[in-house]
Amino acid sequence: MMKSTILAALLCSAAAFAPAKQSARTTSLAASELEEGIGAVAPLGYFDPLGYITDEETFTRYRAVERKHGRIAMMAMAGTFVHNNKWVFDGYLSPSQGLKFSDIDSGIGGLFQVPPAGLAQIILFCGFVELTWWPASDLSGDYGVRLGTLNDWEAQPSKEIRQKNAELNNGRAAMMGILGTFVHEVITGQNFAEQAAAGHFSPFGDGQGFF
């Protein structure tokens, strides 16, 4: 069951990488990203083995979904490194329950230790961001955040292409990385840092070495 779930996740994420064919451009986003080859990396180029992408509108939607999932996965991996190093907020996550931030496990199991009211707050905040601050309806993914010369795309168009490619590729790597981290934690019972410290990357749950 676990193998089937992982395989399905891999196939679904692969389908979002790019279109199978390039037809008439219907949106400025699709035209720009297709013509400039953003997201198409060697040796696969535009990768859609199952033929999910049939038109430009579908490509635009799937690319936006891929970009968002990549951003979430990058934050998740950063959170994994932070929490595994025991860097947590001081004080209480839930004063009424006497639950401190330091009481929460650093692995995926910690999610299920957060009180329901806390999870509801997280979901509501994400919904607020999606609807107002960084609206999900903006499929370009560019919310106008500029950090001086670091991403002054208007002045340096070539930097925009390079950075968009870097974001997509890093996001793809992070999606695979956080998926693998979750699977390892569930199978071995150790978080990422504990596995690394023990040299334990075996899928057999014996707590010893690679195999």
CSV table of C-alpha atoms in Angstrom, one decimal, residues 88-188:
chain,number,residue,atom,x,y,z
A,88,VAL,CA,11.7,26.2,18.8
A,89,PHE,CA,9.8,29.1,20.2
A,90,ASP,CA,9.9,29.7,23.9
A,91,GLY,CA,6.7,29.5,25.9
A,92,TYR,CA,3.5,27.7,25.4
A,93,LEU,CA,1.7,26.6,22.3
A,94,SER,CA,-1.4,26.0,24.3
A,95,PRO,CA,-1.4,27.7,27.8
A,96,SER,CA,-4.8,26.2,28.6
A,97,GLN,CA,-3.4,22.7,28.1
A,98,GLY,CA,0.0,23.4,29.5
A,99,LEU,CA,1.5,22.4,26.2
A,100,LYS,CA,4.9,24.0,25.3
A,101,PHE,CA,6.4,24.4,21.8
A,102,SER,CA,9.3,22.3,23.0
A,103,ASP,CA,6.8,19.4,23.9
A,104,ILE,CA,6.0,18.9,20.2
A,105,ASP,CA,7.9,16.2,18.4
A,106,SER,CA,10.2,17.4,15.7
A,107,GLY,CA,9.0,14.8,13.1
A,108,ILE,CA,5.8,14.4,11.2
A,109,GLY,CA,4.2,13.1,14.3
A,110,GLY,CA,4.3,16.6,15.8
A,111,LEU,CA,1.5,17.6,13.5
A,112,PHE,CA,-0.9,15.4,15.4
A,113,GLN,CA,0.2,16.8,18.7
A,114,VAL,CA,-1.0,20.3,17.9
A,115,PRO,CA,-4.5,20.9,19.5
A,116,PRO,CA,-7.4,21.1,17.0
A,117,ALA,CA,-7.8,24.8,17.7
A,118,GLY,CA,-4.2,25.4,16.7
A,119,LEU,CA,-4.6,23.4,13.5
A,120,ALA,CA,-7.8,25.5,12.8
A,121,GLN,CA,-5.8,28.7,13.2
A,122,ILE,CA,-3.2,27.5,10.8
A,123,ILE,CA,-5.8,26.6,8.2
A,124,LEU,CA,-7.6,29.9,8.6
A,125,PHE,CA,-4.4,31.9,8.2
A,126,CYS,CA,-3.5,30.0,5.1
A,127,GLY,CA,-6.9,30.6,3.7
A,128,PHE,CA,-6.6,34.3,4.5
A,129,VAL,CA,-3.3,34.5,2.6
A,130,GLU,CA,-4.7,32.5,-0.4
A,131,LEU,CA,-7.7,34.9,-0.7
A,132,THR,CA,-6.1,38.3,0.1
A,133,TRP,CA,-2.4,38.7,0.5
A,134,TRP,CA,-1.1,36.3,-2.2
A,135,PRO,CA,-4.3,35.2,-4.0
A,136,ALA,CA,-4.3,31.8,-5.5
A,137,SER,CA,-6.2,33.2,-8.5
A,138,ASP,CA,-3.0,34.8,-9.6
A,139,LEU,CA,-1.5,31.9,-11.5
A,140,SER,CA,1.7,33.8,-12.4
A,141,GLY,CA,3.0,33.2,-8.8
A,142,ASP,CA,4.6,36.7,-9.0
A,143,TYR,CA,3.2,38.8,-6.1
A,144,GLY,CA,5.5,41.8,-6.7
A,145,VAL,CA,8.0,41.0,-3.9
A,146,ARG,CA,11.3,42.6,-4.9
A,147,LEU,CA,14.5,42.6,-2.8
A,148,GLY,CA,16.5,45.3,-4.4
A,149,THR,CA,19.0,44.0,-7.0
A,150,LEU,CA,18.5,40.4,-5.9
A,151,ASN,CA,15.4,40.0,-8.1
A,152,ASP,CA,15.1,43.2,-10.1
A,153,TRP,CA,13.6,41.4,-13.0
A,154,GLU,CA,12.4,44.5,-14.8
A,155,ALA,CA,15.9,45.7,-15.0
A,156,GLN,CA,17.5,42.3,-15.6
A,157,PRO,CA,15.2,40.0,-17.6
A,158,SER,CA,17.8,37.3,-17.9
A,159,LYS,CA,17.9,37.0,-14.1
A,160,GLU,CA,14.1,36.4,-14.1
A,161,ILE,CA,14.5,33.3,-16.3
A,162,ARG,CA,17.4,31.9,-14.3
A,163,GLN,CA,15.7,32.5,-10.9
A,164,LYS,CA,12.3,31.0,-12.0
A,165,ASN,CA,14.1,27.9,-13.3
A,166,ALA,CA,16.0,27.7,-10.0
A,167,GLU,CA,12.8,28.0,-8.0
A,168,LEU,CA,11.0,25.3,-10.0
A,169,ASN,CA,14.0,22.9,-9.8
A,170,ASN,CA,14.5,23.5,-6.0
A,171,GLY,CA,10.8,23.1,-5.5
A,172,ARG,CA,10.8,19.8,-7.3
A,173,ALA,CA,13.8,18.6,-5.3
A,174,ALA,CA,12.1,19.7,-2.1
A,175,MET,CA,8.8,17.9,-2.9
A,176,MET,CA,10.8,14.6,-3.4
A,177,GLY,CA,12.8,15.4,-0.3
A,178,ILE,CA,9.9,16.0,2.1
A,179,LEU,CA,8.1,13.0,0.8
A,180,GLY,CA,11.1,10.8,1.4
A,181,THR,CA,11.5,12.4,4.9
A,182,PHE,CA,7.9,11.5,5.8
A,183,VAL,CA,8.2,8.0,4.5
A,184,HIS,CA,11.5,7.4,6.4
A,185,GLU,CA,10.1,8.8,9.6
A,186,VAL,CA,7.0,6.6,9.4
A,187,ILE,CA,9.0,3.5,8.6
A,188,THR,CA,12.0,3.9,10.9
